Amino acid sequence: MQTAPGVSALDGIRIRPATAADTGRIVALDQAVTGLPKPDYWQDMVARCQPPQDRRRFFLVAEDGDAIDGFIAGEIRSWEFGSPPVGWIFAVQVRPARRVRGLGTRLFEAVCDCFRDAGVHHVRTMVARDNTMIHAFFRSQGMTAGPFLELEMRLD
């Protein structure tokens, strides 16, 4: 159910663009799930997605009352490796107690709506080979292997 541009509400959970005031709760949720404190990273990510800085970057939160139960971040990237504009999802996180209830799907659909509204026709992400949970999540959203193969090497 759309309540305003960029905001949707269902079952008491509101999906909306993140604000700078959300940063502490985003950091806390990510640290609770990953065990890694990354406050500078999340502060930068949220700041870069604030209008009017860039309308090609999106950071959405799922809010239930005062709690942030999930978030998703992505941006539109153009012409890297010859690719036309495409939406990239960089991060998605859902509080463990709220998983397998459709919240991740709602976040995914919301960021895809942002990409569509910007005229993008494809969405991509990368996942660690051993992260079967996030791999299964993205596959359940209809994502499949894309046209690129990641290559890397150690520099030490």
PDB file of C-alpha atoms in Angstrom, residues 2-133:
ATOM      1  CA  GLN A   2       1.637   3.270  -1.092  1.00  0.00           C
ATOM      2  CA  THR A   3       1.339   6.103   1.419  1.00  0.00           C
ATOM      3  CA  ALA A   4       3.713   8.609  -0.205  1.00  0.00           C
ATOM      4  CA  PRO A   5       6.508   8.539  -2.769  1.00  0.00           C
ATOM      5  CA  GLY A   6       9.235   6.312  -1.395  1.00  0.00           C
ATOM      6  CA  VAL A   7       7.143   5.234   1.602  1.00  0.00           C
ATOM      7  CA  SER A   8       5.018   2.111   1.944  1.00  0.00           C
ATOM      8  CA  ALA A   9       3.265   0.650   4.961  1.00  0.00           C
ATOM      9  CA  LEU A  10       1.865  -2.799   5.714  1.00  0.00           C
ATOM     10  CA  ASP A  11       1.314  -4.680   8.960  1.00  0.00           C
ATOM     11  CA  GLY A  12       2.654  -1.734  10.960  1.00  0.00           C
ATOM     12  CA  ILE A  13       5.981  -1.756   9.111  1.00  0.00           C
ATOM     13  CA  ARG A  14       6.867   1.314   7.082  1.00  0.00           C
ATOM     14  CA  ILE A  15       9.465   1.220   4.311  1.00  0.00           C
ATOM     15  CA  ARG A  16      10.928   4.645   3.720  1.00  0.00           C
ATOM     16  CA  PRO A  17      14.162   6.384   2.736  1.00  0.00           C
ATOM     17  CA  ALA A  18      16.763   6.375   5.492  1.00  0.00           C
ATOM     18  CA  THR A  19      17.692   9.662   7.149  1.00  0.00           C
ATOM     19  CA  ALA A  20      20.837  10.668   9.004  1.00  0.00           C
ATOM     20  CA  ALA A  21      18.877  10.199  12.246  1.00  0.00           C
ATOM     21  CA  ASP A  22      18.556   6.469  11.423  1.00  0.00           C
ATOM     22  CA  THR A  23      22.301   5.861  11.235  1.00  0.00           C
ATOM     23  CA  GLY A  24      22.749   4.721  14.842  1.00  0.00           C
ATOM     24  CA  ARG A  25      19.945   2.172  14.543  1.00  0.00           C
ATOM     25  CA  ILE A  26      21.317   0.935  11.196  1.00  0.00           C
ATOM     26  CA  VAL A  27      24.780   0.500  12.733  1.00  0.00           C
ATOM     27  CA  ALA A  28      23.294  -1.335  15.727  1.00  0.00           C
ATOM     28  CA  LEU A  29      21.239  -3.718  13.562  1.00  0.00           C
ATOM     29  CA  ASP A  30      24.161  -4.537  11.285  1.00  0.00           C
ATOM     30  CA  GLN A  31      26.530  -5.061  14.219  1.00  0.00           C
ATOM     31  CA  ALA A  32      23.999  -7.281  16.016  1.00  0.00           C
ATOM     32  CA  VAL A  33      23.724  -9.496  12.926  1.00  0.00           C
ATOM     33  CA  THR A  34      27.305  -9.487  11.605  1.00  0.00           C
ATOM     34  CA  GLY A  35      29.226  -8.982  14.843  1.00  0.00           C
ATOM     35  CA  LEU A  36      31.320  -6.311  13.098  1.00  0.00           C
ATOM     36  CA  PRO A  37      31.192  -2.641  14.123  1.00  0.00           C
ATOM     37  CA  LYS A  38      31.164  -0.473  10.969  1.00  0.00           C
ATOM     38  CA  PRO A  39      29.842   2.930  12.073  1.00  0.00           C
ATOM     39  CA  ASP A  40      31.945   4.987   9.623  1.00  0.00           C
ATOM     40  CA  TYR A  41      30.890   2.805   6.688  1.00  0.00           C
ATOM     41  CA  TRP A  42      27.173   3.100   7.460  1.00  0.00           C
ATOM     42  CA  GLN A  43      27.381   6.813   8.238  1.00  0.00           C
ATOM     43  CA  ASP A  44      28.986   7.377   4.822  1.00  0.00           C
ATOM     44  CA  MET A  45      26.473   5.113   3.039  1.00  0.00           C
ATOM     45  CA  VAL A  46      23.471   6.889   4.564  1.00  0.00           C
ATOM     46  CA  ALA A  47      24.963  10.346   3.917  1.00  0.00           C
ATOM     47  CA  ARG A  48      25.642   9.577   0.238  1.00  0.00           C
ATOM     48  CA  CYS A  49      22.019   8.542  -0.276  1.00  0.00           C
ATOM     49  CA  GLN A  50      20.440  11.702   1.114  1.00  0.00           C
ATOM     50  CA  PRO A  51      18.701  14.004  -1.337  1.00  0.00           C
ATOM     51  CA  PRO A  52      19.635  16.193  -3.047  1.00  0.00           C
ATOM     52  CA  GLN A  53      23.172  14.728  -3.222  1.00  0.00           C
ATOM     53  CA  ASP A  54      22.361  11.909  -5.587  1.00  0.00           C
ATOM     54  CA  ARG A  55      19.078  10.635  -6.952  1.00  0.00           C
ATOM     55  CA  ARG A  56      20.806   7.493  -8.220  1.00  0.00           C
ATOM     56  CA  ARG A  57      21.481   6.134  -4.718  1.00  0.00           C
ATOM     57  CA  PHE A  58      18.870   4.597  -2.449  1.00  0.00           C
ATOM     58  CA  PHE A  59      18.965   3.556   1.196  1.00  0.00           C
ATOM     59  CA  LEU A  60      15.624   2.297   2.507  1.00  0.00           C
ATOM     60  CA  VAL A  61      14.710   1.204   6.022  1.00  0.00           C
ATOM     61  CA  ALA A  62      11.891  -0.987   7.320  1.00  0.00           C
ATOM     62  CA  GLU A  63      10.589   0.692  10.443  1.00  0.00           C
ATOM     63  CA  ASP A  64       8.220  -0.748  13.036  1.00  0.00           C
ATOM     64  CA  GLY A  65       7.493   1.952  15.571  1.00  0.00           C
ATOM     65  CA  ASP A  66      10.884   3.168  16.772  1.00  0.00           C
ATOM     66  CA  ALA A  67      12.732   0.032  15.630  1.00  0.00           C
ATOM     67  CA  ILE A  68      14.495  -0.455  12.326  1.00  0.00           C
ATOM     68  CA  ASP A  69      13.951  -4.114  11.467  1.00  0.00           C
ATOM     69  CA  GLY A  70      15.699  -4.074   8.111  1.00  0.00           C
ATOM     70  CA  PHE A  71      17.375  -2.022   5.439  1.00  0.00           C
ATOM     71  CA  ILE A  72      18.528  -2.196   1.838  1.00  0.00           C
ATOM     72  CA  ALA A  73      21.004  -0.013  -0.048  1.00  0.00           C
ATOM     73  CA  GLY A  74      21.689   0.274  -3.739  1.00  0.00           C
ATOM     74  CA  GLU A  75      22.588   2.603  -6.542  1.00  0.00           C
ATOM     75  CA  ILE A  76      22.421   2.973 -10.282  1.00  0.00           C
ATOM     76  CA  ARG A  77      25.787   2.510 -11.986  1.00  0.00           C
ATOM     77  CA  SER A  78      26.382   3.233 -15.663  1.00  0.00           C
ATOM     78  CA  TRP A  79      28.776   2.017 -18.313  1.00  0.00           C
ATOM     79  CA  GLU A  80      31.126   0.057 -16.088  1.00  0.00           C
ATOM     80  CA  PHE A  81      32.430  -2.884 -18.096  1.00  0.00           C
ATOM     81  CA  GLY A  82      30.285  -1.673 -21.010  1.00  0.00           C
ATOM     82  CA  SER A  83      27.013  -2.122 -19.117  1.00  0.00           C
ATOM     83  CA  PRO A  84      24.142   0.325 -19.633  1.00  0.00           C
ATOM     84  CA  PRO A  85      22.627   1.796 -16.442  1.00  0.00           C
ATOM     85  CA  VAL A  86      21.779  -0.961 -13.970  1.00  0.00           C
ATOM     86  CA  GLY A  87      20.663  -1.040 -10.340  1.00  0.00           C
ATOM     87  CA  TRP A  88      23.157  -2.548  -7.889  1.00  0.00           C
ATOM     88  CA  ILE A  89      22.181  -3.769  -4.436  1.00  0.00           C
ATOM     89  CA  PHE A  90      25.087  -3.367  -2.020  1.00  0.00           C
ATOM     90  CA  ALA A  91      23.522  -4.312   1.274  1.00  0.00           C
ATOM     91  CA  VAL A  92      20.404  -5.906   2.681  1.00  0.00           C
ATOM     92  CA  GLN A  93      19.843  -6.790   6.308  1.00  0.00           C
ATOM     93  CA  VAL A  94      16.793  -7.986   8.246  1.00  0.00           C
ATOM     94  CA  ARG A  95      16.617  -8.481  11.994  1.00  0.00           C
ATOM     95  CA  PRO A  96      16.761 -12.280  12.552  1.00  0.00           C
ATOM     96  CA  ALA A  97      13.444 -12.338  14.446  1.00  0.00           C
ATOM     97  CA  ARG A  98      11.752 -10.733  11.403  1.00  0.00           C
ATOM     98  CA  ARG A  99      13.219 -13.030   8.743  1.00  0.00           C
ATOM     99  CA  VAL A 100      11.186 -15.459   6.609  1.00  0.00           C
ATOM    100  CA  ARG A 101       8.135 -13.219   6.937  1.00  0.00           C
ATOM    101  CA  GLY A 102       8.458 -11.287   3.697  1.00  0.00           C
ATOM    102  CA  LEU A 103      10.259  -8.211   5.029  1.00  0.00           C
ATOM    103  CA  GLY A 104      13.374  -8.792   2.915  1.00  0.00           C
ATOM    104  CA  THR A 105      11.160  -9.254  -0.132  1.00  0.00           C
ATOM    105  CA  ARG A 106       9.360  -5.989   0.587  1.00  0.00           C
ATOM    106  CA  LEU A 107      12.689  -4.167   0.887  1.00  0.00           C
ATOM    107  CA  PHE A 108      13.937  -5.779  -2.337  1.00  0.00           C
ATOM    108  CA  GLU A 109      10.740  -4.833  -4.191  1.00  0.00           C
ATOM    109  CA  ALA A 110      10.906  -1.270  -2.847  1.00  0.00           C
ATOM    110  CA  VAL A 111      14.470  -0.675  -4.054  1.00  0.00           C
ATOM    111  CA  CYS A 112      13.588  -2.289  -7.400  1.00  0.00           C
ATOM    112  CA  ASP A 113      10.698   0.198  -7.658  1.00  0.00           C
ATOM    113  CA  CYS A 114      13.228   3.013  -7.120  1.00  0.00           C
ATOM    114  CA  PHE A 115      15.396   1.597  -9.899  1.00  0.00           C
ATOM    115  CA  ARG A 116      12.401   1.200 -12.253  1.00  0.00           C
ATOM    116  CA  ASP A 117      11.235   4.751 -11.536  1.00  0.00           C
ATOM    117  CA  ALA A 118      14.715   5.917 -12.582  1.00  0.00           C
ATOM    118  CA  GLY A 119      14.394   4.049 -15.897  1.00  0.00           C
ATOM    119  CA  VAL A 120      16.580   1.054 -15.059  1.00  0.00           C
ATOM    120  CA  HIS A 121      15.636  -2.390 -16.407  1.00  0.00           C
ATOM    121  CA  HIS A 122      18.037  -4.716 -14.548  1.00  0.00           C
ATOM    122  CA  VAL A 123      19.258  -5.182 -10.984  1.00  0.00           C
ATOM    123  CA  ARG A 124      22.510  -6.862  -9.925  1.00  0.00           C
ATOM    124  CA  THR A 125      24.342  -7.792  -6.770  1.00  0.00           C
ATOM    125  CA  MET A 126      27.312  -9.882  -5.657  1.00  0.00           C
ATOM    126  CA  VAL A 127      27.250 -12.475  -2.906  1.00  0.00           C
ATOM    127  CA  ALA A 128      29.993 -14.396  -1.153  1.00  0.00           C
ATOM    128  CA  ARG A 129      30.101 -18.000  -2.358  1.00  0.00           C
ATOM    129  CA  ASP A 130      29.754 -19.322   1.191  1.00  0.00           C
ATOM    130  CA  ASN A 131      26.831 -17.067   2.172  1.00  0.00           C
ATOM    131  CA  THR A 132      24.111 -19.527   1.258  1.00  0.00           C
ATOM    132  CA  MET A 133      21.409 -17.617   3.129  1.00  0.00           C
TER     133      MET A 133
END
